[in-house]
Every structure is written in C-alpha cells, then in structure tokens.
Coordinates of C-alpha atoms (C1' of nucleotides) in Angstrom, one line a residue:
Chain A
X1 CA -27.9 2.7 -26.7
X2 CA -27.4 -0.3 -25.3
X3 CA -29.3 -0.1 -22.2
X4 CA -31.4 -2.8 -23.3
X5 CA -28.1 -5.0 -22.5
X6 CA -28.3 -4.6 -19.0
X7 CA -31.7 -5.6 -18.2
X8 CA -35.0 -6.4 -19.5
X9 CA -36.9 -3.5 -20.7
X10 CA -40.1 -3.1 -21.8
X11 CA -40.8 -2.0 -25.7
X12 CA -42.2 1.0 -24.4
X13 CA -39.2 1.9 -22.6
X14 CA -36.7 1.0 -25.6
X15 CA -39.0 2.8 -27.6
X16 CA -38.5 6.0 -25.2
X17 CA -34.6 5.6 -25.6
X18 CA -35.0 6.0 -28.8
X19 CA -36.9 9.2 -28.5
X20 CA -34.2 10.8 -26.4
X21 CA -31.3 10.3 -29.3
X22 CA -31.0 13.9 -30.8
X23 CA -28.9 16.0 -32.8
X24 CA -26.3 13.6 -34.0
X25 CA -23.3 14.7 -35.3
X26 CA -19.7 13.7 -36.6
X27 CA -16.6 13.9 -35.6
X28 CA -13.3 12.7 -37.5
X29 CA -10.2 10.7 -36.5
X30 CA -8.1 12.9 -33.8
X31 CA -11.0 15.4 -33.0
X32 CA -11.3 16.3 -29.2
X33 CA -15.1 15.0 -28.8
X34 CA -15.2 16.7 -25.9
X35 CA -14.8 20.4 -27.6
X36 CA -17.0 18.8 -30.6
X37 CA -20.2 18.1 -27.7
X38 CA -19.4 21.5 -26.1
X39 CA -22.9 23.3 -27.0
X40 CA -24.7 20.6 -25.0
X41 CA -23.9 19.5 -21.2
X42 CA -24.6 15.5 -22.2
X43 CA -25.4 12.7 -21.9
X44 CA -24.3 11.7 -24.8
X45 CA -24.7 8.4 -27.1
X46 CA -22.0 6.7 -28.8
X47 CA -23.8 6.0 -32.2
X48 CA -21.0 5.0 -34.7
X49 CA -17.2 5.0 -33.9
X50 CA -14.5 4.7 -31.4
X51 CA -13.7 7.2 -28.7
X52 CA -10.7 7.2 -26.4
X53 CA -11.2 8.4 -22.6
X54 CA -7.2 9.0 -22.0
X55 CA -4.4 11.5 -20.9
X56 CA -1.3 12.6 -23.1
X57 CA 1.9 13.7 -21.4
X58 CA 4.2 16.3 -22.0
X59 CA 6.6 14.0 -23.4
X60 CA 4.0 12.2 -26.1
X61 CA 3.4 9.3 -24.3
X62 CA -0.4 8.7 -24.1
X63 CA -2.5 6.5 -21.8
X64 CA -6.1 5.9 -22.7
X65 CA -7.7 4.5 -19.5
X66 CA -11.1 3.2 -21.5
X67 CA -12.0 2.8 -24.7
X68 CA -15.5 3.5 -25.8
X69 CA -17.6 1.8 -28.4
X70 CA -21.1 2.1 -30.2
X71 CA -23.8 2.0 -27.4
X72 CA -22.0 3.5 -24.7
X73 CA -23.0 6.6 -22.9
X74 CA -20.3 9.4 -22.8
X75 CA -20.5 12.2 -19.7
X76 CA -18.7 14.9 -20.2
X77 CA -18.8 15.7 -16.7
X78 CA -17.4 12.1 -15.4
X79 CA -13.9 12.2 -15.1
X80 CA -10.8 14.3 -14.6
X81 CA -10.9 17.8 -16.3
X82 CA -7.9 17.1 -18.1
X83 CA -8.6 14.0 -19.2
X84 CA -9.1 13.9 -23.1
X85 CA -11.9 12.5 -25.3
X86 CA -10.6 11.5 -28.4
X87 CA -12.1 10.4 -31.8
X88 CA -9.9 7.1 -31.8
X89 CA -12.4 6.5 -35.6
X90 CA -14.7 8.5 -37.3
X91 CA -17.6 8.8 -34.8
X92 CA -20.8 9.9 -34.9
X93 CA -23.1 10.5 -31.2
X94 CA -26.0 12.1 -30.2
X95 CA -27.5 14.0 -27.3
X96 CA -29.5 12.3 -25.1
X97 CA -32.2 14.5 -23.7
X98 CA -35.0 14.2 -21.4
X99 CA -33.1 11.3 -20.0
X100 CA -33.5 12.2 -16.6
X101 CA -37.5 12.0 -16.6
X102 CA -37.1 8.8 -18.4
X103 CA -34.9 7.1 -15.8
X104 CA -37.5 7.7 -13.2
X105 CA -38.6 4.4 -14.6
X106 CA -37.5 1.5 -12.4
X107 CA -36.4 -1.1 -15.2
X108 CA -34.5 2.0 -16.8
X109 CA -33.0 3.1 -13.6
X110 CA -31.7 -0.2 -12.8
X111 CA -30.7 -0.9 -16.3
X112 CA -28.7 2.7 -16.0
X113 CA -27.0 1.8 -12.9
X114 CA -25.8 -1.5 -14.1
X115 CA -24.5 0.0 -17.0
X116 CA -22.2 2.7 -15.1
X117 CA -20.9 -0.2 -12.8
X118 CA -20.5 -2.5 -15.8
X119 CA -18.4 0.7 -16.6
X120 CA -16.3 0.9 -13.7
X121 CA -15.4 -2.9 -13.3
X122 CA -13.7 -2.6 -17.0
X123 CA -11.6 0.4 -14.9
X124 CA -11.0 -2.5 -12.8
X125 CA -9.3 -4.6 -15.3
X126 CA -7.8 -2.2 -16.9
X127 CA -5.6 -1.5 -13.6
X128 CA -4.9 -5.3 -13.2
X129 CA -4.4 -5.6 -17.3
X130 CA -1.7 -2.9 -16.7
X131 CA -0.4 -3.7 -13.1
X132 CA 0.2 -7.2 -13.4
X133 CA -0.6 -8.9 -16.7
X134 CA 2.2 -9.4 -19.2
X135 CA 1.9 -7.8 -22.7
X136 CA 1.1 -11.3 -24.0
X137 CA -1.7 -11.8 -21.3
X138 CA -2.9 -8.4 -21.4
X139 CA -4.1 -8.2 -25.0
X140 CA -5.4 -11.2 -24.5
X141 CA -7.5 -10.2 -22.0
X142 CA -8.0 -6.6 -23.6
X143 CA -9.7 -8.6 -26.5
X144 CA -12.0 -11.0 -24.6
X145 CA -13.2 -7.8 -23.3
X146 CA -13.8 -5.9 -26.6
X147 CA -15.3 -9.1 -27.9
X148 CA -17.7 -9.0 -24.9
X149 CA -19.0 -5.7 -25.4
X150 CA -18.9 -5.6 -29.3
X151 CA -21.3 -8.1 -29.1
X152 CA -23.1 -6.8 -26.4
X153 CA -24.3 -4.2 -29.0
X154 CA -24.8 -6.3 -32.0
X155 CA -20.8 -5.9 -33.4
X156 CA -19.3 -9.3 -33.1
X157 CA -20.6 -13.0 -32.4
X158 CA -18.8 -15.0 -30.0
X159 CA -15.9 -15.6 -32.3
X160 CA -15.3 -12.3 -34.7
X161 CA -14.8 -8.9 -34.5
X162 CA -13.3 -5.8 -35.9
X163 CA -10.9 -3.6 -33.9
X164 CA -11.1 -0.3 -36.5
X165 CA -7.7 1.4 -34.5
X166 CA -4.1 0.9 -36.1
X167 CA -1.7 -0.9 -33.1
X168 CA -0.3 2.5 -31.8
X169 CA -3.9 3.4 -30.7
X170 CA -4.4 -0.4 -29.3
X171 CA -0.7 0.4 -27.7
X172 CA -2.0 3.1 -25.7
X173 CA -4.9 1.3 -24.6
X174 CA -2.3 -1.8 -23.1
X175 CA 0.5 0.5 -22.5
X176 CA 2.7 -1.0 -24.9
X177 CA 4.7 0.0 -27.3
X178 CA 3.4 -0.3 -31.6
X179 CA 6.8 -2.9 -32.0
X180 CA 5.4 -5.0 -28.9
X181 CA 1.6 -4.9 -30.1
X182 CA 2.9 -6.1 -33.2
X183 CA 5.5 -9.3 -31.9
X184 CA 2.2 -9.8 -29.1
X185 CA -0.3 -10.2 -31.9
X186 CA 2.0 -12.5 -34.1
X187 CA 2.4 -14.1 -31.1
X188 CA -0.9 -15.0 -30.5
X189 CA -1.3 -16.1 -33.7
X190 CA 1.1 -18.4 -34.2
X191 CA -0.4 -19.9 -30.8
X192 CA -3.4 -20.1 -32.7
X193 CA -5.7 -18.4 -30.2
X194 CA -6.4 -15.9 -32.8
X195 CA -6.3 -15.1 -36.3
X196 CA -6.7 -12.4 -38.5
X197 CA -5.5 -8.4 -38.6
X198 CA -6.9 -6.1 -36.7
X199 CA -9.9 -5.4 -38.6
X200 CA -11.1 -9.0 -38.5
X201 CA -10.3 -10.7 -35.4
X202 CA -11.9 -14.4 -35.0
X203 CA -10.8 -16.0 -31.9
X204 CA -10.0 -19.7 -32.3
X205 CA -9.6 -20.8 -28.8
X206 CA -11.5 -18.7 -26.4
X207 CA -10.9 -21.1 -23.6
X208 CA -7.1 -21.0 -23.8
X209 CA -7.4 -17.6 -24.0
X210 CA -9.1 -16.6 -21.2
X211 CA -7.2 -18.8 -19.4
X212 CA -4.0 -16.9 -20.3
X213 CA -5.7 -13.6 -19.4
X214 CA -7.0 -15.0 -16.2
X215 CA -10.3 -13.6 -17.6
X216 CA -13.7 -14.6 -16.5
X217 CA -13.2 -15.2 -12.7
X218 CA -15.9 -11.8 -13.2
X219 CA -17.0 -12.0 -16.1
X220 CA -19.8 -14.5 -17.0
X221 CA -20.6 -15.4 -20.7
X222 CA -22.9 -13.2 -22.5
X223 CA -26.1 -14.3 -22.1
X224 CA -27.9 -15.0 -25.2
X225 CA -31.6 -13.8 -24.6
X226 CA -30.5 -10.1 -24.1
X227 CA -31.4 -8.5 -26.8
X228 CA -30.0 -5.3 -27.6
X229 CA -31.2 -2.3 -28.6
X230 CA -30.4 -1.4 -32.2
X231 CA -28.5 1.6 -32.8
X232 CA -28.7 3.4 -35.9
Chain B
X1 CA -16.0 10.3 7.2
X2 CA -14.3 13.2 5.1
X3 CA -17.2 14.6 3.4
X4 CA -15.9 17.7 4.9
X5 CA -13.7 17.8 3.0
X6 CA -15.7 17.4 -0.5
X7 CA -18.2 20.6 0.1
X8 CA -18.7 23.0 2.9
X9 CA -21.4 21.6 5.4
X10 CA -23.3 23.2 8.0
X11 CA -22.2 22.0 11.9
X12 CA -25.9 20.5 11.5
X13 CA -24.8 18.2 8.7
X14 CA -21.8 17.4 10.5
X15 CA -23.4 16.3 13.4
X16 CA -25.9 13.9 11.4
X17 CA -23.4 12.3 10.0
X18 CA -21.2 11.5 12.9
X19 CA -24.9 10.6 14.6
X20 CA -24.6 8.1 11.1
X21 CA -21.7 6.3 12.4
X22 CA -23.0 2.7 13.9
X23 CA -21.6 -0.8 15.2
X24 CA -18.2 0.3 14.9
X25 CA -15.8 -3.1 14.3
X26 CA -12.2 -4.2 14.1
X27 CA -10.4 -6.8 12.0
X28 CA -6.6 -7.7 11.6
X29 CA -4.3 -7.3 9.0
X30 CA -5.1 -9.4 5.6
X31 CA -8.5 -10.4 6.7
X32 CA -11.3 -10.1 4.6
X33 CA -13.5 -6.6 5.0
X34 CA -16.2 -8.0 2.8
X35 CA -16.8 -10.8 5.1
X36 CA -15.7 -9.2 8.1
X37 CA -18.9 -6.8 6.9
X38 CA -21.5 -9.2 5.7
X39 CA -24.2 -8.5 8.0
X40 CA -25.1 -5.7 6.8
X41 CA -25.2 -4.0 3.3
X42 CA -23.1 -1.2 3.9
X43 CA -22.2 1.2 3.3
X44 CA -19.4 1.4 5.8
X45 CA -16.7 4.3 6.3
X46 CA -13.2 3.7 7.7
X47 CA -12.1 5.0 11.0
X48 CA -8.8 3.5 11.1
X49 CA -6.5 1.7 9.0
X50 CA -5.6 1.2 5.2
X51 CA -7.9 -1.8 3.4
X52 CA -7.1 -2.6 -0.2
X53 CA -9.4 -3.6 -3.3
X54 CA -8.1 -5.9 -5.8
X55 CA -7.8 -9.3 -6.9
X56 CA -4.9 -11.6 -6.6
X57 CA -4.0 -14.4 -9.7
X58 CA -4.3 -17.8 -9.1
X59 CA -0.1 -17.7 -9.3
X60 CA 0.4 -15.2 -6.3
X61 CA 0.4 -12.5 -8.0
X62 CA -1.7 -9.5 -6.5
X63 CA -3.1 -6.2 -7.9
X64 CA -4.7 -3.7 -5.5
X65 CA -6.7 -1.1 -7.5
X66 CA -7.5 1.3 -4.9
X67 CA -6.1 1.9 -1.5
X68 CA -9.0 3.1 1.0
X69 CA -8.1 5.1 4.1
X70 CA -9.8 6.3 6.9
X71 CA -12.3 9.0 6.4
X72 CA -12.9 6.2 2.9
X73 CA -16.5 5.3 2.1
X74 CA -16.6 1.3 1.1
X75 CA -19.5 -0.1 -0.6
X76 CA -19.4 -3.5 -1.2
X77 CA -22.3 -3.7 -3.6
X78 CA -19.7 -1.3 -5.5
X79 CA -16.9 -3.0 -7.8
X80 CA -16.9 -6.7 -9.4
X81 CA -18.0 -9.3 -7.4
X82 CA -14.7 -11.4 -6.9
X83 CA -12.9 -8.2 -6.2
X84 CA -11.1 -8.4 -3.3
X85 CA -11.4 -6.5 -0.3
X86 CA -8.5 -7.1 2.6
X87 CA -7.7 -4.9 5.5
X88 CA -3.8 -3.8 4.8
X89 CA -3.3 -3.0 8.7
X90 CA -5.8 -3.2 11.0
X91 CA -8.7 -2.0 10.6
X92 CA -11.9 0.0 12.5
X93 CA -14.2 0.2 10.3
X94 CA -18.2 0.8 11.2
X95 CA -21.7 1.1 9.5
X96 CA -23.1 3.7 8.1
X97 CA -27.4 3.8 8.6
X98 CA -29.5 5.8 8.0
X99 CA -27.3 7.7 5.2
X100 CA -29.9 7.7 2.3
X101 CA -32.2 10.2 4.4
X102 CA -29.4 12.0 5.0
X103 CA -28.4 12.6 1.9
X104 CA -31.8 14.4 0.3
X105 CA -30.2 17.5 1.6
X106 CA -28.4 19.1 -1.0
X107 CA -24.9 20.0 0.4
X108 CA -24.6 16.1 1.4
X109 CA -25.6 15.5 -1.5
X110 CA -23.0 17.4 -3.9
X111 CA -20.5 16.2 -1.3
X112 CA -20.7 12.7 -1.8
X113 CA -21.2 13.5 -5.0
X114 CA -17.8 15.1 -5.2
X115 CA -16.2 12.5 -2.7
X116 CA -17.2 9.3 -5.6
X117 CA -15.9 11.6 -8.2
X118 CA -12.6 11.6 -6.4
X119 CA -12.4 8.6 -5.8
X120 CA -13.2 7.4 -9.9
X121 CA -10.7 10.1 -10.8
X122 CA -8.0 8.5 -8.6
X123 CA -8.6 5.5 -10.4
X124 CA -8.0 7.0 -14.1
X125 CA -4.5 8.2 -12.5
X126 CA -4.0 4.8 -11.2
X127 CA -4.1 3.6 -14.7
X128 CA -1.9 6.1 -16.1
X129 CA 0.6 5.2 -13.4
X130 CA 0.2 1.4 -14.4
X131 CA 0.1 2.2 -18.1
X132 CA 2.9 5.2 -18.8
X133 CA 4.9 5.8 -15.6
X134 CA 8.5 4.1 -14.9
X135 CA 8.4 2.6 -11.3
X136 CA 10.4 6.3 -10.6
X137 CA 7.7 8.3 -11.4
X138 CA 4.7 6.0 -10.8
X139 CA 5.8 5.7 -7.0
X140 CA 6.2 9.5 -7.0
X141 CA 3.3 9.9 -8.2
X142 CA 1.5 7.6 -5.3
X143 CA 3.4 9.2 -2.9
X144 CA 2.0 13.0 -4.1
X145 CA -1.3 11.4 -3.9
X146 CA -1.1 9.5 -0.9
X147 CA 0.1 12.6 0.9
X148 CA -2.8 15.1 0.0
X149 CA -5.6 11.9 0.7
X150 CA -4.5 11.5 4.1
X151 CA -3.9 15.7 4.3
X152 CA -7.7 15.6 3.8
X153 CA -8.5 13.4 6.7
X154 CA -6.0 15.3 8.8
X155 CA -3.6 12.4 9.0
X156 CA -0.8 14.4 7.4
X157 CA -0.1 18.1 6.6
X158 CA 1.8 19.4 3.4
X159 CA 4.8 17.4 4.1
X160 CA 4.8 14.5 6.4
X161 CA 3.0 11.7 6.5
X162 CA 3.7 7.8 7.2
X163 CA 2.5 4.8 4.8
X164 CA 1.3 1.7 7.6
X165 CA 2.0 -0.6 4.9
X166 CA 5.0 -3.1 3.9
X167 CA 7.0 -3.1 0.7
X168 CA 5.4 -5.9 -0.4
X169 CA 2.1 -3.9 0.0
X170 CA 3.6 -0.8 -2.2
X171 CA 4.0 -3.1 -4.6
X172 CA 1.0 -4.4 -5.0
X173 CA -0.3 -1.0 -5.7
X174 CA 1.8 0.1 -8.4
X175 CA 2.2 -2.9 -10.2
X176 CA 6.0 -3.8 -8.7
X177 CA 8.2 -5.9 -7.3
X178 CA 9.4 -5.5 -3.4
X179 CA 12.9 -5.5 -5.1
X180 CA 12.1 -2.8 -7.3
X181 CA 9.9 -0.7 -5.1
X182 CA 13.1 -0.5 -2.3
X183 CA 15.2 0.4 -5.0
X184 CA 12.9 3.1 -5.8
X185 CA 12.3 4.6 -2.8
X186 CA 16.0 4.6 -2.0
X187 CA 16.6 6.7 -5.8
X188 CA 14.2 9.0 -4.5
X189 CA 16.2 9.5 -1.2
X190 CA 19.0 9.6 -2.9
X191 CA 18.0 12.7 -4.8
X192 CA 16.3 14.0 -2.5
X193 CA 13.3 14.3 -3.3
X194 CA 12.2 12.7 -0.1
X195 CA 13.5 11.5 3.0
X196 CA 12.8 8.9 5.9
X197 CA 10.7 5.1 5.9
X198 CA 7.6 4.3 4.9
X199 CA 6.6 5.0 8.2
X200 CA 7.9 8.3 8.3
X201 CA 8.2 9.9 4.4
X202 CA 9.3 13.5 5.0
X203 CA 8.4 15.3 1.6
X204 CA 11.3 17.5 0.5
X205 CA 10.6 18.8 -2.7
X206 CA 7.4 18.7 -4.0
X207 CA 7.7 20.4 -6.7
X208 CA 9.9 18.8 -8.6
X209 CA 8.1 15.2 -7.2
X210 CA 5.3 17.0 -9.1
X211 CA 7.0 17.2 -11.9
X212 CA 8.4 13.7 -11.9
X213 CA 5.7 12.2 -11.8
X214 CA 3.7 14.7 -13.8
X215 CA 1.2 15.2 -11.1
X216 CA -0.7 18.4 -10.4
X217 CA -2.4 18.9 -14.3
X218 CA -5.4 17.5 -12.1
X219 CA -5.0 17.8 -8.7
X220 CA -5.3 21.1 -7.5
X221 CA -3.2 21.5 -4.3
X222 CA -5.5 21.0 -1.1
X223 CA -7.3 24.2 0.0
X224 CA -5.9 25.0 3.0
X225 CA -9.8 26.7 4.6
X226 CA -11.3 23.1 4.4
X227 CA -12.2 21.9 7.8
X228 CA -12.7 17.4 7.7
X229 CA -13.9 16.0 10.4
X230 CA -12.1 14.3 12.8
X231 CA -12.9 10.6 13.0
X232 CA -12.5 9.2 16.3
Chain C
dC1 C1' 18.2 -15.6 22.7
dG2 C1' 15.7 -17.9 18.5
dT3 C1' 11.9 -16.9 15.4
dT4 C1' 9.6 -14.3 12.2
dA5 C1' 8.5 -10.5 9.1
dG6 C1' 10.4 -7.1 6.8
dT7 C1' 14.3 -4.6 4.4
dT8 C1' 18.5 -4.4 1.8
dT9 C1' 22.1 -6.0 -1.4
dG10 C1' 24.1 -8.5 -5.3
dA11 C1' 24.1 -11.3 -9.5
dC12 C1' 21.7 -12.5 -13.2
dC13 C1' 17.9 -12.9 -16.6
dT14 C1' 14.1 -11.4 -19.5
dG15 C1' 10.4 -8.6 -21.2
dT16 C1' 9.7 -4.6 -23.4
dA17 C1' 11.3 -0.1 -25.1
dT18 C1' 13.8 2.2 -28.5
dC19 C1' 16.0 3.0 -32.9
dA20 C1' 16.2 2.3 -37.7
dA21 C1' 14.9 0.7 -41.8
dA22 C1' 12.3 -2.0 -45.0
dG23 C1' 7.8 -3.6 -46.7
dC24 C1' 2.9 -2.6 -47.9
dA25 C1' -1.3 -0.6 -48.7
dG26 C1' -4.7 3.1 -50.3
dG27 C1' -5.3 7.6 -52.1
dT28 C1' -3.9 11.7 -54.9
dG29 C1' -2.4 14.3 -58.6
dG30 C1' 0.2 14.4 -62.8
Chain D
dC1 C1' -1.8 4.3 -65.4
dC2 C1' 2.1 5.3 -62.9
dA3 C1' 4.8 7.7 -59.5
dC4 C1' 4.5 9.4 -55.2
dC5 C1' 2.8 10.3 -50.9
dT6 C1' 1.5 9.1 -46.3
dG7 C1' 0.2 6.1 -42.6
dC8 C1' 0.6 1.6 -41.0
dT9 C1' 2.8 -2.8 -40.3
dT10 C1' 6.7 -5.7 -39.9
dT11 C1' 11.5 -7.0 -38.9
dG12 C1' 16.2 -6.8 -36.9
dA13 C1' 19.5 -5.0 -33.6
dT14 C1' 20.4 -3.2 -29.3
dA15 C1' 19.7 -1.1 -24.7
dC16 C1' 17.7 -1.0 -20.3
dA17 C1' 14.1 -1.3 -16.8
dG18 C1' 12.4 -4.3 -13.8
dG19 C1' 11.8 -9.2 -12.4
dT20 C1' 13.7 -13.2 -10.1
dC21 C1' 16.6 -15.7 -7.0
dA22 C1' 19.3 -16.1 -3.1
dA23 C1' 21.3 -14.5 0.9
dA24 C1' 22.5 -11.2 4.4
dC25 C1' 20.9 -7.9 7.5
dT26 C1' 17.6 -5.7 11.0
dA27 C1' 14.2 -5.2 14.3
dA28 C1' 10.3 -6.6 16.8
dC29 C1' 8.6 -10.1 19.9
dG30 C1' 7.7 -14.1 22.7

DNA sequence: CGTTAGTTTGACCTGTATCAAAGCAGGTGG
DNA sequence: CCACCTGCTTTGATACAGGTCAAACTAACG
C-alpha cells in the first residue's frame, strides 16, 4: 500500500500494513473485480495491475471516472451500485483485514484520511479535465497525474513511465475517442513534450506541459523524502 | 440541514441538530464562501442559496464541479486547496458546532454517512455527464438531478422546481457554452420534454428525460415517506 | 428613460466523432 | 517456419456538435 506516501509512519506501523495484506488473488483483463472480491466485504489493496472505476451505457460508450493503480485502496462499498470495477490489466489485490484496529493509530489514521482526499481531488480534476480542458490539454494533464502517482508508489521517476492500457482504454478515461487519443498523442510528440508509446512514456518538457494542462495550481511536486511502502 | 432525508431520525435528533445551527451569515452573489467563512473551521450547512465549487483557468474559463444547495453540508477542509468556492446567488449560510458530539449517535451517524456518499456519487455522474453525454443529454441529466436534490430539501416536488442561476452559470456546470446551453434548453422545450425558464422548469416527461439522459440506473426515485427538515 | 445583466438569434469556424481501411505486432496452429 | 488470426495503432475522408463572435432583443432597476 502506499500509505506510507501520505505521511510519515513509523516502521512499526508499515510493518503492521504489511500484516493486514491477505489472500491475494488474480484477476485477468475485462474481469468485473468487483464480482471477483465478492467473498470478502474489503478493503481491498491494489497489488499489481490497473483497475477501472467507470460506467458503460446502453449504447457502448463507456466513462471510467478514475483509474486505479498499484498501491491504491479499492472499497467496494464507495461509490454508485452500478458503477463498474474493471480489470483495465491483469491485476492482482489483496484483502486488507484488521485494518480498522490498525487505524486507531494516529499517524495511520491521518495517513488514511489524506489518502481518501488525495482520492477525491483527482475526482476534481477529472471533472475540469472533462468539462473544460481540450483533448490536447486534457491528456496532458491526465499524464502529469499518472506520472505523479506512479511514482508515488515506486512506478516511474520524474520523467518515465508506463501506461499498460491500449488508447481505447486511455479514451475512456479522457472521454475521447481511440482516433483522437491517437492524433493527441502524435501531437504531443511532435511538440516534443513527450516521447515514446504508451508503454514507455518519458516526458521531455514537464514545465510546458503542465503549463498546457494548467496543472499544478494544486498539485505540488512530489516530495522526495517520502518513502513508499514497497508492494509486493 | 437535510439529514432527514439521508436516514430516519428521531424528533430528538432533529431538534439537536437544528439546536447545531449557529452564527447564521449572508454573502452576495460571486463572493467568496471560503473567505466569507474563515473564522471558523466549519463545517457550515446552507440555508439559502446555490454556492458553487470549482476552479476557473487563468483564460476565463470556469469549471464548477459541484453545485451545493441549501440543506448542503460545506466543508472547507474538504476538496483541493485552490478550489474555488463562490456563492452563485446569495447566500445564508451558518455554522455548524458542536456536530462531532452529535454525531456518536448512530442514526446521525449513518445519515451523514449516507448524505457524503450522495454527494461523492453525484460527482461520479458529474463525470459521466462531462465525459459521455452530448450537451442534450448531459443538461437533461442535471436537470433530473437538480430536481430530486432540491425535492429532498422540499424546495421542489416531482415536477416543478426553478434553477436561481444564469445561463452562463449552467454552463459552467456542464462544461458549455451560454450559446449552447440556450440552445439546449430551447431543444428540450421544443420536444417537450420540459417547459418554462430557468426560473420556472416545469418537468413534463420524466420518463423519457430519464431515458435521455440515461438517468435512473442509480438514482432510485425519491421516497415519497421521507420527512427533511425544513430550514428556516 | 438610459444602463446593465441576461437571453436569444444568426453566421461562421473548429475540434472531435465517425467511418473505413490499411499497417503492424504477437501468438497459435498447421 | 510460415500463414493466419486477433487486437491495436495509424491514416485519410467526411460529418457534425459545439464554440466563438457579433448583434439584437428583453427586462429589471436607478
């Protein structure tokens, strides 16, 4: 988990967050991980994998409203009834159990809470993404995000990453089309703000780029003493 | 506040919380809550009025992510720092003290409880509105929710209700132009789906709004036995 | 009245969707 | 090893939703 991200804990405490992980299990590309976690009421732990938090409508088109990586904590009791958790990778996550004595724990419970707003101010920018950002701003600002929290947990430095999701899943993340990911990522590459495929991003101009996005009026840098917990 | 409306509560419980209600204050339209409410850490309930949460680009454009109304709990330790928190018409808002205390009994508790889990999931269909809905059905789909929020505080009933807000204000929610969002609203007059101004929107068939907008695989319609509390 | 904020309308432009087809792997079975 | 899937990316052509600009209209208000 990556709980050690939002605050300073103690080894002891990391050590007990480690204890909690149980019963881990996979779950392949398309798999409702909802259904899969069924036997268990949650929390649950994100240990390898995407998972999309999204809705599909009648018609096929599909909105994902988050996207959740490695680290993150999924509750299947957050959220709409209908919405639908989706293996957007393989994944493989865990039961967290006992948690609830374990967050009695000040540092813990503090770490917790800033982890669920952390949460909900990405729901934030998703609506202003979508609402007012064009296609070319929005995935910029979409991938100053993931790079953020891929290196929260240990998945990118400040300049690569790997998105493992084809463009249609990336499309429904942005609510774009696959043809307008595409022309949006050439795009950004021939403006040289990026360069790479999907699978290995490396950011060449983050400054431009999050100017463009109109990123980082909230978000500060990552700072560089966290140390996060390692997951697997 | 519209707990009420979120869990049955005993006339005890009701009268606490009114007894919660403190230094009740106005401000005028596009001023800043936030500030407005800096003396205190909140948090603070609506009595009258729409406020809006969002964050406006350093071009003029504006995103609001929520809308708040009255009976609407605001928290301004809640949400990213630079989010922005304006009143939309004027505005009575007042403290609420002593709530914490209040809220170790365990109906009060599941009700606001229930009333944040509202309000995240009216986010999630705030992105799918944003992300997947033409401006046809995404203002359809405000409207449907709109109409059973303010049924909850008793400020409409199944059918009529009135919006205090401008065009320009519409638009800001759902991610349009003023332009588009009165061409919108006259399409939905004009197959009459609804009928009369902002300040007067007459509902005239729901059902296929619903539809539209493909609203209702969540929102369960309003049970007519619930009993909110009147505000003022 | 004149001023101001909001609504409405028309003309035009552009960003993004849609449709269709052509490349391009990586993986499977003959 | 090749032929063949199948899923994904890329490209081109075209259509349309919604943005932008500008101006007229309306209503409230001092």
């Amino acid at each position: 988990m990556h709980l050690g991200a939002f605050g300073r804990l103690s080894d002891d405490d990391l050590a007990n967050l480690s204890n909690c992980i149980a019963r881990p299990r996979r779950c392949a590309v398309g798999v409702d991980v909802r259904h899969e976690a069924s036997d268990s009421p949650g929390p649950w732990v994100i240990l390898m994998g995407w998972v999309g938090e999204g809705r599909e409508l009648s018609d096929g088109r599909r909105q994902l409203f988050t996207v959740r990586l490695p680290g993150d904590v999924l509750d299947p009791s957050r959220g709409p009834a209908d919405m639908e958790v989706t293996a957007l990778t393989t994944v493989i996550f865990a039961e967290l159990r006992g948690l609830d004595i374990l967050l009695t724990g000040q540092a813990l419970r503090n770490a917790w809470r800033a982890m669920h707003r952390a949460e909900r101010d990405a729901l934030y920018d998703q609506v202003l993404r979508l609402g007012r950002l064009s296609a070319f701003e929005r995935t910029a600002h979409l991938l100053l995000e993931l790079q953020e929290r891929l290196q929260r947990v240990g998945m990118a430095n400040a300049l690569e990453f790997s998105l493992p999701v084809s463009q249609k899943v990336l499309g429904d993340v942005l609510g774009l089309s696959i043809v307008q990911v595409n022309r949006t990522w050439q795009q950004l590459r021939r403006e040289e703000l990026i360069s790479g495929q999907l699978r290995d991003v490396l950011i060449l101009d983050r400054e431009r780029l999050a100017q463009i996005a109109n990123y980082g009026l909230s978000h500060k840098p990552v700072a560089q003493e966290l140390r996060p917990t390692r997951l697997s």
